[in-house]
């Protein structure tokens, strides 16, 4: 996806036709963006394209952490043109060329994540994919597509582990009882399963907004970033909850879990870290809460149409001008659920805090303050799209109420972080206390019902081949 992005978004028809032919032949592609000394800081890109007297160019520079760079027939490579403009440019390179030095695999896994260097690599007009602001937009818009796939990847890893863990724990007898009869173990499984359900509901609904985006509806930029930072972190929470139950079993070589426990830490750190995406979504907070706009409802989209806008997303600027539909109606429609009602109270207090005791400039620039604030915002967005999908998919409302139990707890947890921050003002702490004092509403009967009907029955549903 990443390697193809700048090609799809290019106006170079020859490059597109070449990529299409290579795809049919089974070729792979790579995205040559990051550099060892600069990571994802593309402002500091050092790879260069130097013009030659005959109208061609030569490329020089080194790229680092590039998946598929060992065998990619087309590597979409980002550089700067050294013609006095310092324009950004994407150009295509090939791993077979003698001027393309494959230096090493930078990871210890079976997949190849390359470090390669270009030494006077010849580039013609046919190899130029984009330049100037278009190249910059292609870089970011490609990531907008690629990072959306990371959420489903995390869901798959975590769900696989869940099935493995609950089957193990249900059939393990300790102190005369199945492990799943122990209250703390059951609580972990319930929390893990509910978080998995939330992840899937959110991702499903977010995909509708992504597929139906346009220049006049760029709400997907908030929902994609929330998927990237929220779904991936929820998957890590799921693994942690399960591991506390299965303990040493999670290290055994004949489990999927032992691999997943390491791999699950990766997605939140790829395609822009959690921190980057939280700071991104904070740009949308003002309009989300205080300037709602009217939009036509977005229907579920399972069609096989071409999602052409994804490959022509346009300029990446103007995020602060993006407006959103009002989040309140979908919460109001579900306020009969006690934990949704509790969460709504927390949202109202949070919104009032933003309005009357929002962060000052120093707090805004301090990640220890701004990140938990962004986390709280993300939970509101997360809850909104979950409830939208609940209305579409007719999810059992007992599940929904239990799901918002953990969301109320999570919201309070981040309020605690702001409360404890040394730079927080008294008024901000007062709002945080009000949020923390709102508790999830327990319902033991409902909790046990969801466990019996939906969670415990997953015992034995999946086992890895011997």
Coordinates of C-alpha atoms in Angstrom, one line a residue:
X1 CA 0.0 0.0 0.0
X2 CA 2.7 2.5 1.0
X3 CA 4.9 1.9 -2.0
X4 CA 2.0 2.2 -4.4
X5 CA 0.5 5.3 -2.8
X6 CA 2.8 7.9 -4.4
X7 CA 2.4 6.1 -7.7
X8 CA -1.4 6.0 -7.5
X9 CA -1.4 9.7 -6.6
X10 CA 1.0 10.7 -9.3
X11 CA 0.1 12.3 -12.6
X12 CA 2.8 10.1 -14.3
X13 CA 0.6 7.7 -16.4
X14 CA 3.7 5.7 -17.6
X15 CA 4.6 5.0 -14.0
X16 CA 1.0 3.9 -13.2
X17 CA 0.9 1.6 -16.2
X18 CA 4.3 0.1 -15.2
X19 CA 3.0 -0.4 -11.7
X20 CA -0.1 -2.1 -12.9
X21 CA 1.9 -4.5 -15.1
X22 CA 4.2 -5.3 -12.2
X23 CA 1.3 -6.0 -9.9
X24 CA -0.1 -8.5 -12.4
X25 CA 3.4 -10.1 -12.4
X26 CA 3.4 -10.4 -8.6
X27 CA 5.9 -7.7 -7.9
X28 CA 6.2 -5.9 -4.6
X29 CA 6.7 -2.2 -3.9
X30 CA 8.4 0.0 -1.2
X31 CA 8.0 3.4 0.3
X32 CA 11.3 5.1 0.6
X33 CA 10.5 7.9 3.0
X34 CA 12.4 7.7 6.3
X35 CA 16.1 8.2 6.9
X36 CA 18.2 6.9 9.7
X37 CA 19.1 10.3 11.2
X38 CA 15.7 11.9 10.8
X39 CA 13.1 9.1 11.1
X40 CA 9.7 10.4 10.0
X41 CA 10.9 14.1 10.1
X42 CA 10.5 14.6 6.4
X43 CA 11.4 18.3 6.7
X44 CA 15.0 17.1 7.2
X45 CA 15.1 14.8 4.2
X46 CA 18.7 14.7 2.9
X47 CA 18.2 12.4 -0.1
X48 CA 18.8 14.6 -3.2
X49 CA 18.1 14.7 -6.9
X50 CA 20.7 16.7 -8.8
X51 CA 19.9 17.9 -12.3
X52 CA 22.3 16.9 -15.1
X53 CA 23.1 18.8 -18.4
X54 CA 21.1 16.3 -20.5
X55 CA 17.9 16.9 -18.6
X56 CA 18.1 13.8 -16.4
X57 CA 19.0 13.7 -12.7
X58 CA 21.1 11.6 -10.4
X59 CA 19.9 10.6 -6.9
X60 CA 22.0 10.3 -3.8
X61 CA 21.1 9.5 -0.3
X62 CA 20.3 6.8 2.2
X63 CA 17.0 5.4 3.3
X64 CA 16.3 3.5 6.5
X65 CA 13.5 1.2 7.8
X66 CA 12.1 0.6 4.4
X67 CA 9.9 -2.5 4.1
X68 CA 10.4 -4.6 0.9
X69 CA 13.4 -2.5 0.0
X70 CA 15.3 -5.7 -0.8
X71 CA 13.1 -6.8 -3.7
X72 CA 10.9 -3.9 -4.7
X73 CA 10.6 -3.4 -8.4
X74 CA 9.5 0.2 -7.8
X75 CA 10.6 2.1 -4.6
X76 CA 8.7 5.4 -4.3
X77 CA 11.6 7.4 -2.9
X78 CA 11.3 10.9 -1.4
X79 CA 14.0 13.5 -1.9
X80 CA 14.7 17.1 -2.6
X81 CA 15.7 18.6 -5.9
X82 CA 19.0 20.4 -5.8
X83 CA 18.2 23.0 -8.5
X84 CA 18.0 26.0 -6.2
X85 CA 14.3 25.3 -5.2
X86 CA 14.8 22.4 -2.8
X87 CA 11.4 21.1 -4.0
X88 CA 10.3 17.8 -2.6
X89 CA 10.0 15.0 -5.1
X90 CA 9.0 11.4 -5.3
X91 CA 10.8 9.3 -7.8
X92 CA 10.9 5.6 -8.6
X93 CA 14.0 3.4 -8.1
X94 CA 14.6 -0.3 -8.5
X95 CA 16.5 -2.7 -6.2
X96 CA 18.2 -4.4 -9.1
X97 CA 20.1 -1.3 -10.3
X98 CA 23.8 -1.3 -9.7
X99 CA 23.6 2.3 -8.2
X100 CA 21.1 0.9 -5.6
X101 CA 23.1 -0.5 -2.6
X102 CA 21.1 -2.8 -0.3
X103 CA 23.0 -2.4 2.9
X104 CA 21.2 -4.6 5.5
X105 CA 18.0 -5.8 7.1
X106 CA 17.5 -3.6 10.2
X107 CA 15.2 -6.0 12.1
X108 CA 15.7 -9.5 13.3
X109 CA 12.5 -10.9 11.9
X110 CA 11.9 -13.0 8.8
X111 CA 10.5 -9.9 7.0
X112 CA 13.0 -7.6 5.4
X113 CA 13.0 -4.0 6.5
X114 CA 15.9 -2.4 4.6
X115 CA 18.6 0.1 4.8
X116 CA 19.6 1.1 1.2
X117 CA 21.7 3.8 -0.4
X118 CA 21.6 5.5 -3.8
X119 CA 24.9 6.3 -5.4
X120 CA 24.4 8.6 -8.5
X121 CA 21.3 6.6 -9.3
X122 CA 20.2 7.8 -12.8
X123 CA 16.6 9.3 -12.9
X124 CA 14.7 10.3 -16.0
X125 CA 11.5 12.2 -16.4
X126 CA 9.6 8.9 -16.6
X127 CA 10.8 8.1 -13.1
X128 CA 9.5 11.3 -11.5
X129 CA 6.3 10.7 -9.7
X130 CA 5.6 14.2 -8.2
X131 CA 7.4 17.3 -7.1
X132 CA 6.8 20.4 -5.0
X133 CA 3.7 20.7 -2.8
X134 CA 2.2 17.7 -4.6
X135 CA 5.1 15.5 -3.5
X136 CA 4.6 16.7 0.1
X137 CA 0.9 16.0 -0.1
X138 CA 1.5 12.5 -1.6
X139 CA 3.8 11.7 1.3
X140 CA 1.2 12.5 4.0
X141 CA -1.8 11.2 2.1
X142 CA -0.1 7.9 1.5
X143 CA 0.3 7.5 5.2
X144 CA -3.4 8.4 5.6
X145 CA -4.2 5.3 3.7
X146 CA -1.5 3.1 5.1
X147 CA -2.1 3.8 8.8
X148 CA -5.8 2.9 8.5
X149 CA -4.7 -0.7 7.9
X150 CA -2.8 -0.8 11.1
X151 CA -6.0 -0.9 13.3
X152 CA -7.4 -4.1 11.7
X153 CA -4.0 -5.7 12.0
X154 CA -4.0 -5.1 15.7
X155 CA -7.5 -6.4 16.0
X156 CA -6.6 -9.6 14.3
X157 CA -3.5 -10.2 16.5
X158 CA -5.4 -9.5 19.7
X159 CA -8.5 -11.6 18.7
X160 CA -6.3 -14.5 17.8
X161 CA -4.7 -14.3 21.3
X162 CA -8.1 -14.0 23.0
X163 CA -9.3 -17.3 21.6
X164 CA -6.1 -19.0 22.5
X165 CA -6.1 -17.6 26.0
X166 CA -9.7 -18.3 26.9
X167 CA -9.5 -21.9 25.7
X168 CA -6.3 -22.4 27.8
X169 CA -7.8 -20.8 30.9
X170 CA -11.2 -22.4 30.7
X171 CA -9.6 -25.9 30.7
X172 CA -7.0 -25.2 33.3
X173 CA -7.9 -26.3 36.8
X174 CA -6.2 -24.5 39.7
X175 CA -7.1 -24.9 43.4
X176 CA -10.1 -27.0 42.4
X177 CA -11.7 -24.7 39.9
X178 CA -11.3 -23.5 36.3
X179 CA -9.2 -20.4 36.0
X180 CA -12.1 -18.6 34.3
X181 CA -14.2 -19.1 37.5
X182 CA -11.7 -16.9 39.4
X183 CA -13.3 -13.4 39.6
X184 CA -10.1 -11.5 38.7
X185 CA -9.5 -13.8 35.7
X186 CA -13.1 -13.5 34.5
X187 CA -12.9 -9.7 34.8
X188 CA -9.8 -9.6 32.6
X189 CA -11.5 -11.7 30.0
X190 CA -14.6 -9.6 30.0
X191 CA -12.6 -6.4 29.7
X192 CA -10.5 -7.9 26.9
X193 CA -13.5 -9.1 25.0
X194 CA -15.4 -5.9 25.4
X195 CA -12.4 -3.9 24.2
X196 CA -12.1 -6.2 21.2
X197 CA -15.8 -5.6 20.3
X198 CA -15.3 -1.8 20.6
X199 CA -12.2 -1.9 18.4
X200 CA -14.1 -3.8 15.7
X201 CA -17.2 -1.5 15.9
X202 CA -15.1 1.6 15.7
X203 CA -13.0 0.4 12.8
X204 CA -16.0 -0.7 10.8
X205 CA -17.7 2.6 11.1
X206 CA -14.6 4.6 10.5
X207 CA -14.1 2.8 7.2
X208 CA -17.5 4.2 6.0
X209 CA -16.3 7.7 6.5
X210 CA -13.0 6.9 4.8
X211 CA -14.5 5.4 1.7
X212 CA -17.0 8.2 1.3
X213 CA -14.6 11.1 1.9
X214 CA -14.3 14.0 -0.5
X215 CA -12.8 17.5 -0.6
X216 CA -16.0 18.7 1.2
X217 CA -15.9 15.9 3.8
X218 CA -12.5 15.2 5.3
X219 CA -13.8 13.9 8.7
X220 CA -11.8 10.8 8.0
X221 CA -8.6 12.6 9.0
X222 CA -9.8 12.6 12.6
X223 CA -11.3 9.1 12.4
X224 CA -8.2 7.5 10.8
X225 CA -5.8 9.1 13.3
X226 CA -8.1 7.9 16.1
X227 CA -8.0 4.4 14.7
X228 CA -4.3 4.6 14.4
X229 CA -3.7 5.6 18.0
X230 CA -6.7 4.2 19.8
X231 CA -7.3 0.8 18.3
X232 CA -3.6 -0.1 18.4
X233 CA -3.4 0.9 22.1
X234 CA -6.6 -1.0 22.9
X235 CA -5.0 -4.1 21.3
X236 CA -2.0 -3.7 23.6
X237 CA -4.4 -3.5 26.6
X238 CA -6.1 -6.7 25.5
X239 CA -2.8 -8.6 25.3
X240 CA -1.9 -7.2 28.8
X241 CA -5.2 -8.3 30.3
X242 CA -4.9 -11.8 28.8
X243 CA -1.3 -12.2 29.7
X244 CA -2.1 -11.5 33.4
X245 CA -4.3 -14.6 33.3
X246 CA -2.3 -17.1 31.2
X247 CA 1.0 -16.0 32.7
X248 CA 3.9 -18.4 31.7
X249 CA 1.8 -19.9 29.0
X250 CA 2.3 -16.7 27.1
X251 CA 6.0 -17.5 26.7
X252 CA 5.7 -21.0 25.3
X253 CA 7.0 -21.6 21.8
X254 CA 4.0 -23.6 20.6
X255 CA 1.6 -20.7 21.1
X256 CA 0.7 -17.8 18.9
X257 CA 0.7 -15.6 22.0
X258 CA 4.4 -15.6 22.5
X259 CA 4.9 -14.0 19.1
X260 CA 2.0 -11.7 19.3
X261 CA 3.0 -10.3 22.8
X262 CA 6.1 -8.8 21.1
X263 CA 4.5 -7.9 17.8
X264 CA 1.5 -6.1 19.3
X265 CA 3.8 -3.3 20.6
X266 CA 4.7 -2.4 17.0
X267 CA 1.5 -1.0 15.4
X268 CA 1.1 1.9 17.7
X269 CA 4.6 3.0 16.8
X270 CA 4.3 2.7 13.0
X271 CA 3.0 5.3 10.5
X272 CA 3.4 8.0 13.0
X273 CA 3.6 7.3 16.7
X274 CA 0.6 7.5 19.1
X275 CA 2.0 10.9 20.3
X276 CA 2.0 12.2 16.7
X277 CA -1.5 11.1 16.1
X278 CA -2.9 12.4 19.4
X279 CA -1.3 15.8 18.6
X280 CA -2.9 15.6 15.2
X281 CA -6.4 14.9 16.4
X282 CA -6.2 17.8 18.9
X283 CA -6.3 20.1 15.9
X284 CA -9.9 19.0 15.4
X285 CA -11.0 19.4 19.0
X286 CA -12.4 23.0 18.8
X287 CA -14.6 22.4 15.8
X288 CA -15.7 18.9 17.0
X289 CA -17.1 20.2 20.3
X290 CA -18.1 23.8 19.5
X291 CA -18.8 24.2 15.8
X292 CA -20.9 21.2 14.5
X293 CA -22.0 21.2 10.9
X294 CA -24.8 19.5 9.0
X295 CA -23.9 16.5 6.9
X296 CA -25.9 13.9 5.1
X297 CA -25.8 10.6 6.9
X298 CA -23.1 8.3 5.8
X299 CA -24.5 4.8 5.1
X300 CA -22.6 1.6 5.6
X301 CA -20.4 1.0 2.6
X302 CA -19.6 -2.6 1.5
X303 CA -19.5 -1.8 -2.2
X304 CA -16.8 -2.8 -4.7
X305 CA -16.6 0.8 -6.2
X306 CA -13.3 2.5 -6.8
X307 CA -12.5 4.8 -3.9
X308 CA -10.8 7.3 -6.1
X309 CA -10.7 10.1 -3.6
X310 CA -8.2 8.1 -1.5
X311 CA -5.7 8.4 -4.3
X312 CA -6.4 12.1 -4.9
X313 CA -6.9 13.6 -1.4
X314 CA -5.5 17.0 -2.3
X315 CA -3.7 19.5 -0.1
X316 CA -2.9 18.4 3.4
X317 CA -3.3 21.9 4.9
X318 CA -6.4 23.4 6.5
X319 CA -7.0 20.8 9.2
X320 CA -8.4 23.4 11.5
X321 CA -11.1 24.2 9.1
X322 CA -12.5 20.7 9.0
X323 CA -15.9 20.5 10.6
X324 CA -17.8 17.5 12.0
X325 CA -21.4 16.4 12.6
X326 CA -22.8 16.9 16.1
X327 CA -21.6 14.0 18.3
X328 CA -24.5 14.5 20.8
X329 CA -27.5 12.9 19.1
X330 CA -26.1 9.4 19.0
X331 CA -25.2 9.6 22.7
X332 CA -28.7 11.0 23.4
X333 CA -30.2 8.1 21.6
X334 CA -28.4 5.7 23.9
X335 CA -28.6 7.5 27.2
X336 CA -31.0 4.9 28.5
X337 CA -28.0 2.7 29.0
X338 CA -26.6 3.7 32.5
X339 CA -22.9 3.7 31.5
X340 CA -23.5 5.7 28.3
X341 CA -25.4 8.2 30.5
X342 CA -22.4 8.3 32.9
X343 CA -20.0 8.8 30.0
X344 CA -22.2 11.7 28.7
X345 CA -21.8 13.4 32.1
X346 CA -18.0 13.1 31.8
X347 CA -18.1 14.5 28.3
X348 CA -20.1 17.5 29.4
X349 CA -17.6 18.3 32.2
X350 CA -14.7 17.8 29.8
X351 CA -16.3 20.2 27.3
X352 CA -16.9 22.8 30.0
X353 CA -13.2 22.4 31.1
X354 CA -12.1 23.1 27.5
X355 CA -14.3 26.2 27.3
X356 CA -13.6 27.7 30.7
X357 CA -10.3 26.3 31.9
X358 CA -8.6 25.1 28.7
X359 CA -4.8 24.6 28.4
X360 CA -2.6 27.7 28.3
X361 CA 0.2 28.0 25.7
X362 CA 2.7 26.3 28.0
X363 CA 0.4 23.3 28.7
X364 CA -0.5 23.0 25.1
X365 CA 3.2 22.6 24.2
X366 CA 3.9 20.2 27.1
X367 CA 3.2 16.6 26.0
X368 CA 2.8 15.4 29.6
X369 CA -0.3 17.7 29.7
X370 CA -1.6 17.7 26.1
X371 CA -1.4 14.0 25.5
X372 CA -3.8 12.9 28.3
X373 CA -6.1 15.7 27.1
X374 CA -5.9 14.3 23.5
X375 CA -6.5 10.8 24.9
X376 CA -9.8 12.0 26.5
X377 CA -10.9 13.6 23.3
X378 CA -10.1 10.4 21.4
X379 CA -12.4 8.4 23.8
X380 CA -15.3 10.7 22.9
X381 CA -14.7 10.2 19.2
X382 CA -14.3 6.5 19.8
X383 CA -17.5 6.2 21.7
X384 CA -19.4 8.2 19.1
X385 CA -18.5 6.0 16.2
X386 CA -19.0 2.8 18.2
X387 CA -22.6 4.0 19.0
X388 CA -23.2 4.8 15.3
X389 CA -22.1 1.3 14.4
X390 CA -24.2 -0.2 17.2
X391 CA -27.3 1.5 15.6
X392 CA -26.4 0.1 12.2
X393 CA -25.4 -3.4 13.4
X394 CA -28.0 -3.9 16.1
X395 CA -25.6 -5.0 18.8
X396 CA -27.0 -6.3 22.0
X397 CA -27.4 -3.3 24.3
X398 CA -26.2 -5.3 27.3
X399 CA -22.9 -5.5 25.5
X400 CA -22.9 -1.8 24.8
X401 CA -23.6 -0.9 28.4
X402 CA -20.8 -3.1 29.6
X403 CA -18.5 -1.7 27.0
X404 CA -19.0 1.9 28.3
X405 CA -18.1 0.7 31.8
X406 CA -14.5 0.5 30.7
X407 CA -14.8 3.8 28.8
X408 CA -15.9 5.6 31.9
X409 CA -13.0 4.1 33.8
X410 CA -10.5 5.0 31.0
X411 CA -11.8 8.6 30.8
X412 CA -11.3 9.0 34.6
X413 CA -7.8 7.6 34.3
X414 CA -6.7 10.3 31.9
X415 CA -8.4 12.9 34.0
X416 CA -6.2 11.7 36.9
X417 CA -3.1 12.3 34.8
X418 CA -4.1 15.9 34.2
X419 CA -5.0 16.3 37.9
X420 CA -1.6 15.1 38.9
X421 CA 0.3 17.2 36.5
X422 CA 2.5 19.8 38.2
X423 CA 1.4 22.6 35.8
X424 CA -2.4 22.0 36.1
X425 CA -4.3 24.9 37.5
X426 CA -6.8 24.7 40.4
X427 CA -9.8 25.2 38.1
X428 CA -8.5 22.4 35.8
X429 CA -8.1 20.1 38.8
X430 CA -11.6 20.8 39.9
X431 CA -13.0 19.7 36.6
X432 CA -10.8 16.6 36.7
X433 CA -12.1 15.7 40.1
X434 CA -15.7 16.0 38.9
X435 CA -14.9 13.6 36.0
X436 CA -13.2 11.1 38.3
X437 CA -16.1 11.1 40.7
X438 CA -18.4 9.8 38.0
X439 CA -18.3 6.0 38.3
X440 CA -19.5 3.3 35.9
X441 CA -22.8 1.8 37.0
X442 CA -22.4 -1.8 38.0
X443 CA -24.9 -4.5 37.0
X444 CA -23.8 -7.9 38.2
X445 CA -26.7 -9.6 36.6
X446 CA -26.0 -8.0 33.2
X447 CA -22.3 -8.7 33.6
X448 CA -22.8 -12.4 34.2
X449 CA -25.3 -12.6 31.4
X450 CA -22.8 -11.2 28.9
X451 CA -20.2 -13.5 30.2
X452 CA -22.3 -16.6 29.9
X453 CA -23.9 -15.8 26.5
X454 CA -21.0 -14.3 24.6
X455 CA -17.6 -14.8 26.3
X456 CA -17.4 -18.1 28.1
X457 CA -18.8 -19.9 25.1
X458 CA -15.7 -19.0 23.1
X459 CA -13.8 -21.7 24.9
X460 CA -12.7 -24.3 22.4
X461 CA -13.7 -22.2 19.3
X462 CA -10.1 -22.0 18.1
X463 CA -6.9 -23.9 18.5
X464 CA -3.7 -23.5 16.6
X465 CA -2.6 -26.6 14.5
X466 CA -0.2 -28.9 16.2

